[in-house]
Every structure is written in C-alpha cells, then in structure tokens.
mmCIF file of C-alpha atoms in Angstrom:
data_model
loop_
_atom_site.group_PDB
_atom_site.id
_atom_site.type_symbol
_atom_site.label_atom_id
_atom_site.label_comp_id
_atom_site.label_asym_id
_atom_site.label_seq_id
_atom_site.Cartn_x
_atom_site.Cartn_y
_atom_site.Cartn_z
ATOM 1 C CA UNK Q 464 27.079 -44.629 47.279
ATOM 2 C CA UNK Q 465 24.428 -44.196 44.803
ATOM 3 C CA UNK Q 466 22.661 -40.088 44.603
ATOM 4 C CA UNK Q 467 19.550 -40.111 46.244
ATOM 5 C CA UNK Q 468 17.210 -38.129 44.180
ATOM 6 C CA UNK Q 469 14.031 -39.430 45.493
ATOM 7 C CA UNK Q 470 11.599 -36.563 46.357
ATOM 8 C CA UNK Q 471 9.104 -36.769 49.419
ATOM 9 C CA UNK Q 472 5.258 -36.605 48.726
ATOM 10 C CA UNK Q 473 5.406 -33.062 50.027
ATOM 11 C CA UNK Q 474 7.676 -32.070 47.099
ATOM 12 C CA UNK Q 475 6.777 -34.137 44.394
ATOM 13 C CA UNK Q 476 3.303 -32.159 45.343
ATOM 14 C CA UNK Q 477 4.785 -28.715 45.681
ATOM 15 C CA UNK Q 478 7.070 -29.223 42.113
ATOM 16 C CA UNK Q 479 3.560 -31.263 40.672
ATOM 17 C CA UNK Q 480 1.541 -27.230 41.502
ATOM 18 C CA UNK Q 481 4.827 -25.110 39.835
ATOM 19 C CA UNK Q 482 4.422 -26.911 36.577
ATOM 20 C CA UNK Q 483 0.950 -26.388 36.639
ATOM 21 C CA UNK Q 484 1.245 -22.872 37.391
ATOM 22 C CA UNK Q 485 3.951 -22.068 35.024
ATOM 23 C CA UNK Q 486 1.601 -23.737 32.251
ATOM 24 C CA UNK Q 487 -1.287 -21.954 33.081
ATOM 25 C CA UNK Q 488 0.847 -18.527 32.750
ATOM 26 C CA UNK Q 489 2.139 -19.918 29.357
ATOM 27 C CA UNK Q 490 -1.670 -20.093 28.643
ATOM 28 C CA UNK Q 491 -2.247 -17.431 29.779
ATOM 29 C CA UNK Q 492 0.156 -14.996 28.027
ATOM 30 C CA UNK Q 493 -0.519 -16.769 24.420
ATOM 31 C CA UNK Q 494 -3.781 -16.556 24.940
ATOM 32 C CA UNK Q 495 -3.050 -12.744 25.713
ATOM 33 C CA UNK Q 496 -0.804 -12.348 22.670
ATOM 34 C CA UNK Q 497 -3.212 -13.958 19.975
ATOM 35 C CA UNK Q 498 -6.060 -11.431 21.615
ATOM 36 C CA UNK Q 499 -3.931 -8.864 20.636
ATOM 37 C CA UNK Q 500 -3.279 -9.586 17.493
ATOM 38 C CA UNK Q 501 -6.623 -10.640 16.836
ATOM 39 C CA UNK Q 502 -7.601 -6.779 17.967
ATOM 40 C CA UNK Q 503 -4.762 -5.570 16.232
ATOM 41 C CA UNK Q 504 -5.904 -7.565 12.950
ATOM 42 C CA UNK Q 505 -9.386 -6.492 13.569
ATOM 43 C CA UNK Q 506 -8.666 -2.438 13.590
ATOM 44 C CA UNK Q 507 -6.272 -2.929 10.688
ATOM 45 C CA UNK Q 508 -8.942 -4.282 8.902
ATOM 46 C CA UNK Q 509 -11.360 -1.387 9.852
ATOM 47 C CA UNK Q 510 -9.097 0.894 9.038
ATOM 48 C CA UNK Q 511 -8.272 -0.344 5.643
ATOM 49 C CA UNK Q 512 -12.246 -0.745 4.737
ATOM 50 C CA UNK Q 513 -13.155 2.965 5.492
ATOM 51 C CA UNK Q 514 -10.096 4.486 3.636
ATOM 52 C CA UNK Q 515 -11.051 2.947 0.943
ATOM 53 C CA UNK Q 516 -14.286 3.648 1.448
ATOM 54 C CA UNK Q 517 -13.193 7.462 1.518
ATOM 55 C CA UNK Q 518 -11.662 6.919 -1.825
ATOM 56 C CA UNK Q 519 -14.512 5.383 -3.653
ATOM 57 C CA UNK Q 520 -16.608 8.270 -2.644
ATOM 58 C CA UNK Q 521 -14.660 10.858 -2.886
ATOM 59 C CA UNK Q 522 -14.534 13.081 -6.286
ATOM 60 C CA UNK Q 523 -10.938 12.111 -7.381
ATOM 61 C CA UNK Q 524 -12.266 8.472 -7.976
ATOM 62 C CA UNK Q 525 -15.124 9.323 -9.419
ATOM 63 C CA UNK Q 526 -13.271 11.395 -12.038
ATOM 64 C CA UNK Q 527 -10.853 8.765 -13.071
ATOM 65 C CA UNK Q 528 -10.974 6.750 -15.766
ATOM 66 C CA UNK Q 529 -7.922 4.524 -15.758
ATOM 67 C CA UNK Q 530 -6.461 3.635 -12.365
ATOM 68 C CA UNK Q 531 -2.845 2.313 -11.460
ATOM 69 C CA UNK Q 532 -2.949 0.359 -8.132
ATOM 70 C CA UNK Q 533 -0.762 -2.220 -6.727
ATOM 71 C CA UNK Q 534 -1.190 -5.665 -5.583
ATOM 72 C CA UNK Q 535 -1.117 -5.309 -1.564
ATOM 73 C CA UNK Q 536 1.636 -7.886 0.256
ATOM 74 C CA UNK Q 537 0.161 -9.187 3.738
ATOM 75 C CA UNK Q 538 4.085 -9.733 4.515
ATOM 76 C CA UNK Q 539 4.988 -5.686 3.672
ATOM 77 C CA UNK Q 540 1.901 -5.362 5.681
ATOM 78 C CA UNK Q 541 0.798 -2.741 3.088
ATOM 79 C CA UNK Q 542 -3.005 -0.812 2.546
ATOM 80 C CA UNK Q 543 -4.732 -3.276 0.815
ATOM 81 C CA UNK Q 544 -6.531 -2.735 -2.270
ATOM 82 C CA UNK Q 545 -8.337 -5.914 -3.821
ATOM 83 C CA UNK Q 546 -11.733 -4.214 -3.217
ATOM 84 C CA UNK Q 547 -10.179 -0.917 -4.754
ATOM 85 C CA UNK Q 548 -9.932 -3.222 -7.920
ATOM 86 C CA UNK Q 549 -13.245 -4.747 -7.845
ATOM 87 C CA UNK Q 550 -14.842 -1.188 -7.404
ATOM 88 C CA UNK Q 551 -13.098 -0.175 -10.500
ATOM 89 C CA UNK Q 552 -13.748 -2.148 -13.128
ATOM 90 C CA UNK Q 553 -17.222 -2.027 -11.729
ATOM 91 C CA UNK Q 554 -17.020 0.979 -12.690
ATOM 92 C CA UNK Q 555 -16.237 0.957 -16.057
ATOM 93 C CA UNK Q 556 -12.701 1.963 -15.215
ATOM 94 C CA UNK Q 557 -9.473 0.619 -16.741
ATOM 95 C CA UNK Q 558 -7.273 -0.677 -13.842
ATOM 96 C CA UNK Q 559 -3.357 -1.703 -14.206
ATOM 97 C CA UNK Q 560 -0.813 -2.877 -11.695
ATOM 98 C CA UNK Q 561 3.279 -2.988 -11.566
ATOM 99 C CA UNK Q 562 5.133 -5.254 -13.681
ATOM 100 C CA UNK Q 563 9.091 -5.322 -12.380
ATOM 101 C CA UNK Q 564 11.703 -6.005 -15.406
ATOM 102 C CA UNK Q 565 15.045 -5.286 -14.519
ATOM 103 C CA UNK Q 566 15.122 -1.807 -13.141
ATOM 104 C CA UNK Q 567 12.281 -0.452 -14.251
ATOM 105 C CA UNK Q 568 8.577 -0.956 -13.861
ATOM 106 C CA UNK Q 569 5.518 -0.895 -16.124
ATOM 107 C CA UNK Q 570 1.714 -0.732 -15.296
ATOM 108 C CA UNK Q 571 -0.218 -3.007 -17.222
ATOM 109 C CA UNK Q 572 -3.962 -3.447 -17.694
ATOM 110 C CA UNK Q 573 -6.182 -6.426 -16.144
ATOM 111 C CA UNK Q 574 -9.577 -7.394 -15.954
ATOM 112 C CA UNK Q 575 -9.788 -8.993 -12.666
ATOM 113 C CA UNK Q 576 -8.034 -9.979 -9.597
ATOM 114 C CA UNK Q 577 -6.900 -13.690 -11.450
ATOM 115 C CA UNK Q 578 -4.803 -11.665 -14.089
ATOM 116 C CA UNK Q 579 -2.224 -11.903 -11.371
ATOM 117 C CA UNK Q 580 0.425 -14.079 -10.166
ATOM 118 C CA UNK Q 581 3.005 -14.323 -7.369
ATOM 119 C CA UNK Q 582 6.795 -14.105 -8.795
ATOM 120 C CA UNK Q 583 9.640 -14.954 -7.418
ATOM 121 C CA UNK Q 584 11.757 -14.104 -5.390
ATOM 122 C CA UNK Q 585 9.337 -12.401 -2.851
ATOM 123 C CA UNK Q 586 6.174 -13.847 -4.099
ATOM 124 C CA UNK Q 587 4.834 -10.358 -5.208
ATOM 125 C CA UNK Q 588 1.638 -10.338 -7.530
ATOM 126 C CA UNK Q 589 2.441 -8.821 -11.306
ATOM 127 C CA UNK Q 590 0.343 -9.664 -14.295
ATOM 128 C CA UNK Q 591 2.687 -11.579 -16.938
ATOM 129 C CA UNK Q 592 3.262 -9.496 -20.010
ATOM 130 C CA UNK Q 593 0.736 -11.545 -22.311
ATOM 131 C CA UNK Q 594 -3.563 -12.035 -21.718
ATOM 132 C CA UNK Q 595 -2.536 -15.710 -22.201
ATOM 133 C CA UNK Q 596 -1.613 -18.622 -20.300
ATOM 134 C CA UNK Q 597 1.758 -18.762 -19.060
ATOM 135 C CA UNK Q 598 1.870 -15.123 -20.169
ATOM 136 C CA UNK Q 599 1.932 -15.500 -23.531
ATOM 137 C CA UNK Q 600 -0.652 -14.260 -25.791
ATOM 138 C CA UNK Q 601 -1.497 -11.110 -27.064
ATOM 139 C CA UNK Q 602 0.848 -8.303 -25.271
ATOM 140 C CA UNK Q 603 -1.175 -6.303 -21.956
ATOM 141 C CA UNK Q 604 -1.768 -3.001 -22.522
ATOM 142 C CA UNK Q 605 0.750 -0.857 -20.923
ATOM 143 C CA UNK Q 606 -0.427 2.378 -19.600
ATOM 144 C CA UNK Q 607 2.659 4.265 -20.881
ATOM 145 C CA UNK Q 608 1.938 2.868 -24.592
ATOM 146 C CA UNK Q 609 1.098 4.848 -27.586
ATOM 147 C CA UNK Q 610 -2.284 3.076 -27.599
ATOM 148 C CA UNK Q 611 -2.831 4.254 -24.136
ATOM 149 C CA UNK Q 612 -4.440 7.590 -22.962
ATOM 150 C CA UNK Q 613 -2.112 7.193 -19.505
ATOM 151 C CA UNK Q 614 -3.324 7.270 -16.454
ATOM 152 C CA UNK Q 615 -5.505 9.488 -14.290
ATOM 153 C CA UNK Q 616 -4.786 8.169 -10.674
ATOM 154 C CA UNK Q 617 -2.052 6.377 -9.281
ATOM 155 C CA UNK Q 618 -2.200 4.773 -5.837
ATOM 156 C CA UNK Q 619 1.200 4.351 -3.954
ATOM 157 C CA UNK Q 620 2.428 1.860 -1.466
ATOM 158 C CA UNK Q 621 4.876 3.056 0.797
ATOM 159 C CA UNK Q 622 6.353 2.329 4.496
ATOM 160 C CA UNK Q 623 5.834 5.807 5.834
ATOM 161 C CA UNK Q 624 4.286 8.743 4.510
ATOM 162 C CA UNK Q 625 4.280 12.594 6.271
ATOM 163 C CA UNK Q 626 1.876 15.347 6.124
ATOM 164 C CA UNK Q 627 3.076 17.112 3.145
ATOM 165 C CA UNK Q 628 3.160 14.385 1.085
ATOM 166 C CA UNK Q 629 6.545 13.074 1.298
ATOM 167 C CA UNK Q 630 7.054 9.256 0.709
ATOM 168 C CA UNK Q 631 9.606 6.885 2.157
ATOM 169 C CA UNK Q 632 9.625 3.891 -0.155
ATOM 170 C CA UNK Q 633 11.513 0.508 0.180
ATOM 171 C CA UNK Q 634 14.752 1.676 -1.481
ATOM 172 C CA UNK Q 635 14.443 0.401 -5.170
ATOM 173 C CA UNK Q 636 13.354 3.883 -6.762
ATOM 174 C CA UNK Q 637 10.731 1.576 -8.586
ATOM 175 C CA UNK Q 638 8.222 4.432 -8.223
ATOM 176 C CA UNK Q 639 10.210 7.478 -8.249
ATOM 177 C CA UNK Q 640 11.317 6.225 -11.945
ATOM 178 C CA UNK Q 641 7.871 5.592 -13.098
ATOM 179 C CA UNK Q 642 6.673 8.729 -11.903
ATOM 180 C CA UNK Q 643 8.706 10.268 -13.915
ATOM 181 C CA UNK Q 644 8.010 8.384 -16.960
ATOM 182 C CA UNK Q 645 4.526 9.049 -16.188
ATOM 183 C CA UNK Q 646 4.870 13.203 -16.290
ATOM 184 C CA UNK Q 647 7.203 13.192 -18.943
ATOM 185 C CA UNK Q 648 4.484 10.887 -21.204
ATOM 186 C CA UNK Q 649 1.743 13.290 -20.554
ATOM 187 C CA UNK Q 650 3.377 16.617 -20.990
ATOM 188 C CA UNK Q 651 4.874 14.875 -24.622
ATOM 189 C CA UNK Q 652 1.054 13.766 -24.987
ATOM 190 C CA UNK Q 653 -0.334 17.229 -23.723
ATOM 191 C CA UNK Q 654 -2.521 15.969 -20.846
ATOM 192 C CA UNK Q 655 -2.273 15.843 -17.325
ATOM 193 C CA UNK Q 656 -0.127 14.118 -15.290
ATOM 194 C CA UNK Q 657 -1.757 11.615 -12.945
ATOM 195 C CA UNK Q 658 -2.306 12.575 -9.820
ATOM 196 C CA UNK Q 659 -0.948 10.673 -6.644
ATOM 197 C CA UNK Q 660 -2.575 9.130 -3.453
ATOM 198 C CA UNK Q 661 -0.443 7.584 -1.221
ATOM 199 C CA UNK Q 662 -2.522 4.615 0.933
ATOM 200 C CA UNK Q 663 -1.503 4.045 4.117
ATOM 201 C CA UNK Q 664 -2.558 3.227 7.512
ATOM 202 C CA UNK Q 665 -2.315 5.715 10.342
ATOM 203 C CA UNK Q 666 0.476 4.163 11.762
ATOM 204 C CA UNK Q 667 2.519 5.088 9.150
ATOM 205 C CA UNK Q 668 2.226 8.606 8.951
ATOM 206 C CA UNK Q 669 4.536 10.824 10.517
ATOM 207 C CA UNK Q 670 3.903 14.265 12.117
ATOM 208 C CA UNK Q 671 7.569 14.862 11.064
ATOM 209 C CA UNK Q 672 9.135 15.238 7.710
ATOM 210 C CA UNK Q 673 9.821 11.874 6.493
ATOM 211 C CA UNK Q 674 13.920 12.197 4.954
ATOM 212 C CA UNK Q 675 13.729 12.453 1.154
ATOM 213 C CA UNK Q 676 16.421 12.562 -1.682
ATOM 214 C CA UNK Q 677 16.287 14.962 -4.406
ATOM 215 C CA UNK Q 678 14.722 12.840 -7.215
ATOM 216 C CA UNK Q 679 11.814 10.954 -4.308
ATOM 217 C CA UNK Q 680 8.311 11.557 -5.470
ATOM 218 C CA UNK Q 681 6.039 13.502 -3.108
ATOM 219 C CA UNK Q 682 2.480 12.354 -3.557
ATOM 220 C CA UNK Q 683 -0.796 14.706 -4.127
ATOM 221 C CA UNK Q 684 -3.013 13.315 -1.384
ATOM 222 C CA UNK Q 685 -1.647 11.294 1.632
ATOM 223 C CA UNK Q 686 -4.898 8.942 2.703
ATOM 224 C CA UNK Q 687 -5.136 6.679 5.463
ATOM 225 C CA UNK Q 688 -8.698 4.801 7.017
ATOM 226 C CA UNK Q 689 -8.785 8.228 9.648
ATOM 227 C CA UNK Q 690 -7.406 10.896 7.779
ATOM 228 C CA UNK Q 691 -6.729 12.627 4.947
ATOM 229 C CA UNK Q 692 -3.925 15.919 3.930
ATOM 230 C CA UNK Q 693 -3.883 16.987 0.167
ATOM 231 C CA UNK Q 694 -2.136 19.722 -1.428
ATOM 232 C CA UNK Q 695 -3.890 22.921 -1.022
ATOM 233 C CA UNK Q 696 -4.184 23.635 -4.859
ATOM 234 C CA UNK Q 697 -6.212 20.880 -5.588
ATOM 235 C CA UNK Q 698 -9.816 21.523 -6.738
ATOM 236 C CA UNK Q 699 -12.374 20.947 -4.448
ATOM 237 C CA UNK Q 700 -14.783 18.593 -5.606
ATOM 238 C CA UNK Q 701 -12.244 16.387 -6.033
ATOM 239 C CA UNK Q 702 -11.272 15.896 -2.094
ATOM 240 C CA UNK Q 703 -15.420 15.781 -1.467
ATOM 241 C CA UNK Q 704 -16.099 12.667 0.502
ATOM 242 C CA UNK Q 705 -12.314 12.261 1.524
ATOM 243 C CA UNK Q 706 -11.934 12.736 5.780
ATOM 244 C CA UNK Q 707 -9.727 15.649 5.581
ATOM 245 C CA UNK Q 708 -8.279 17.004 8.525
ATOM 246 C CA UNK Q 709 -9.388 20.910 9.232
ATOM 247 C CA UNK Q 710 -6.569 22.560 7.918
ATOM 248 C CA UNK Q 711 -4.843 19.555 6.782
ATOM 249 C CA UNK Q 712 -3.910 21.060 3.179
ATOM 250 C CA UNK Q 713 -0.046 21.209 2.599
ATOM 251 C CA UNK Q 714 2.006 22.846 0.260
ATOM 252 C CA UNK Q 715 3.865 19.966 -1.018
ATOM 253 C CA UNK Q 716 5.372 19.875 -4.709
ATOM 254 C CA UNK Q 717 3.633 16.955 -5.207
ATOM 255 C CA UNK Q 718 5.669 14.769 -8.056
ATOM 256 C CA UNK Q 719 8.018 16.792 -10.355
ATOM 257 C CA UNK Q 720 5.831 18.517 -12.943
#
C-alpha cells in the first residue's frame, strides 16, 4: 500500500507556527548580527577620526615637513589614513606612500589621493613609478633619492603593536628593510632619522610584549584613537596634543639608530 503522509489540520497548523517561528529567530539573529557590526563599524570609525585627530594636533605633525603614510586596506582592516593625506598637503607638506618591487619597497611622492591605484595580487593602493598615465611619465620622487631631503615622519601599519613600541608586522620585512634604508640615508646625509608612529586601533595593542626578531623595527610613538605611549626621550612639544597615558612613556630603542 501506498505511504500515507497526509497531515491533519492540527499539524499542518502546528508545523505552519514552527516555520514561522524559526524564521522570525533567523530575523531575528541577522538583524542582531548586522546591529553589531553596524556598532562595531560605528566605534571603529570614531576611533580612527580622533587618533587622527590627535596626530594633526599634536607637535610631531606640525613639525614635519615630508610625511610617509600608507594607503589603508578595509580587508587588513588597518588605521585608516585618507584624511591624514588630505591634512597634509593642506598643509604644505610633501606626502609619499609604499611602492612594492620585488623585495624591497620605496616611498614615493603624490599630490592627492588619485595618484594611487590598486595592484594586483591583493588589490593594495601604490602610486606607479611615473606622474603619467599608465605610470609613465616623468619618474615620482622617491623619498630616499638624492634630490630628496628624506623624510621627517613615517606612519606604520601593523597587526599588533605593544606598549614599548614593538611592532608585529605581516611577515614580509617590507618595513623593517626600509627603515633601515631610511637611518642609514640620513646619518650618510647628516640629518635625522625619521621618526616612527605606529597607527593602530586599541584593539590591537597589547599590554604584553608583542614577540620580535632581532632586525624588527620598534616604533617611536605607538598611537591609537584612545591612547597614546612614546619613548620617554622624546621632546615635549612634540607629544603636545597627543592623549598620552600618565606614565605611558617607555624606554623602547625605537628603530636601530
């Protein structure tokens, strides 16, 4: 004999109020999840606009005159720092961003947030080597170059920063090279070295010491949307307007001098 699946009214009702329940739940936690992220979005976003806030004010910016940043990836979920641009070459200031080739990297100059493009294979913004289109043209100026007078501030991405300035980067030694290019350049040029803010949010700084290799970079200033720790030796004026934490100075090397 045929299987009699029929269902009575009374269950076809009861089966009819599950469904609905279980969809309202579904609703119910999505709608939970995206007002989460929406919040979590929201304080990110917060965060990011009063650190660099902090930085604009503070005396370290208002020192520099050239300024190495780095074109912020929404997927690395890094500090963003578009409006770090725009502030400097408001400014008057000469602003330059990575350039990957191989194994090393260079910093070269642009004039506005369009000087950059996404390149494969992560889809990371560089400027192309030449003012032109396609990248040709006339050659950028790189910050390392004779014609150059360096840099005074570099800020530095990074997925987890501690308290005395120690940086954990992604794994390529990118950085740590061009660091060292940096403070070799100046001491051959007889000038300072520039000095380092690593940008972060508060999430990603640690209370412990974050594991380091021998030839890492430490950064000068470790700066976040809530707080702030710098080296101890710094001069004062140039940490006014930063949100230090009281007694937050550290006795960290800093990069290799």
């Amino acid at each position: 004999p045929a299987l009699e699946l029929a269902l009575s009214d009374t269950q076809l009702l009861l089966l009819g109020e599950l469904l609905a329940a279980v969809e309202k739940l579904q609703r119910a936690i999505r709608a939970e999840a995206d007002a989460k992220a929406a919040a979590a979005a929201a304080a990110a976003a917060a965060e990011a606009a009063a650190g660099a806030a902090a930085l604009v004010g503070c005396g370290l910016w208002a020192r520099a005159r050239s300024v190495g940043l780095y074109a912020d990836s929404p997927r690395l979920r890094e500090f963003p720092t578009a409006s770090l641009l725009a502030e400097a070459l408001a400014a008057g200031k000469r602003a330059y961003y990575p350039r990957v080739e191989g194994e090393r990297m260079r910093l070269l100059q642009v004039f506005g947030d369009g000087c950059l493009q996404e390149t494969p294979p992560y889809g990371l913004r560089e400027p192309p080597p030449g003012r032109g289109p396609g990248g040709s043209g006339s050659p950028r100026e790189d910050c390392l170059s004779n014609a150059s007078e360096g840099l005074d501030l570099l800020l530095v991405p990074g997925m987890a920063f501690d308290r005395s300035g120690r940086r954990l980067g992604r794994g390529g030694g990118f950085y740590d090279r061009f660091i060292e290019e940096c403070v070799a350049a100046a001491r051959s040029a007889g000038r300072d070295r520039p000095l380092l803010v690593g940008l972060c949010y508060s999430a990603q700084v640690s209370a412990e010491p974050v594991v380091t290799d021998p030839h890492d970079a430490w950064v000068d200033i470790v700066l976040s949307g809530r707080e702030c720790w710098a080296r101890q030796d710094l001069p004062r004026e140039y940490l006014d307007g930063l949100p230090l934490r009281s007694g937050a100075g550290h006795e960290g090397r800093g990069c290799a001098e």
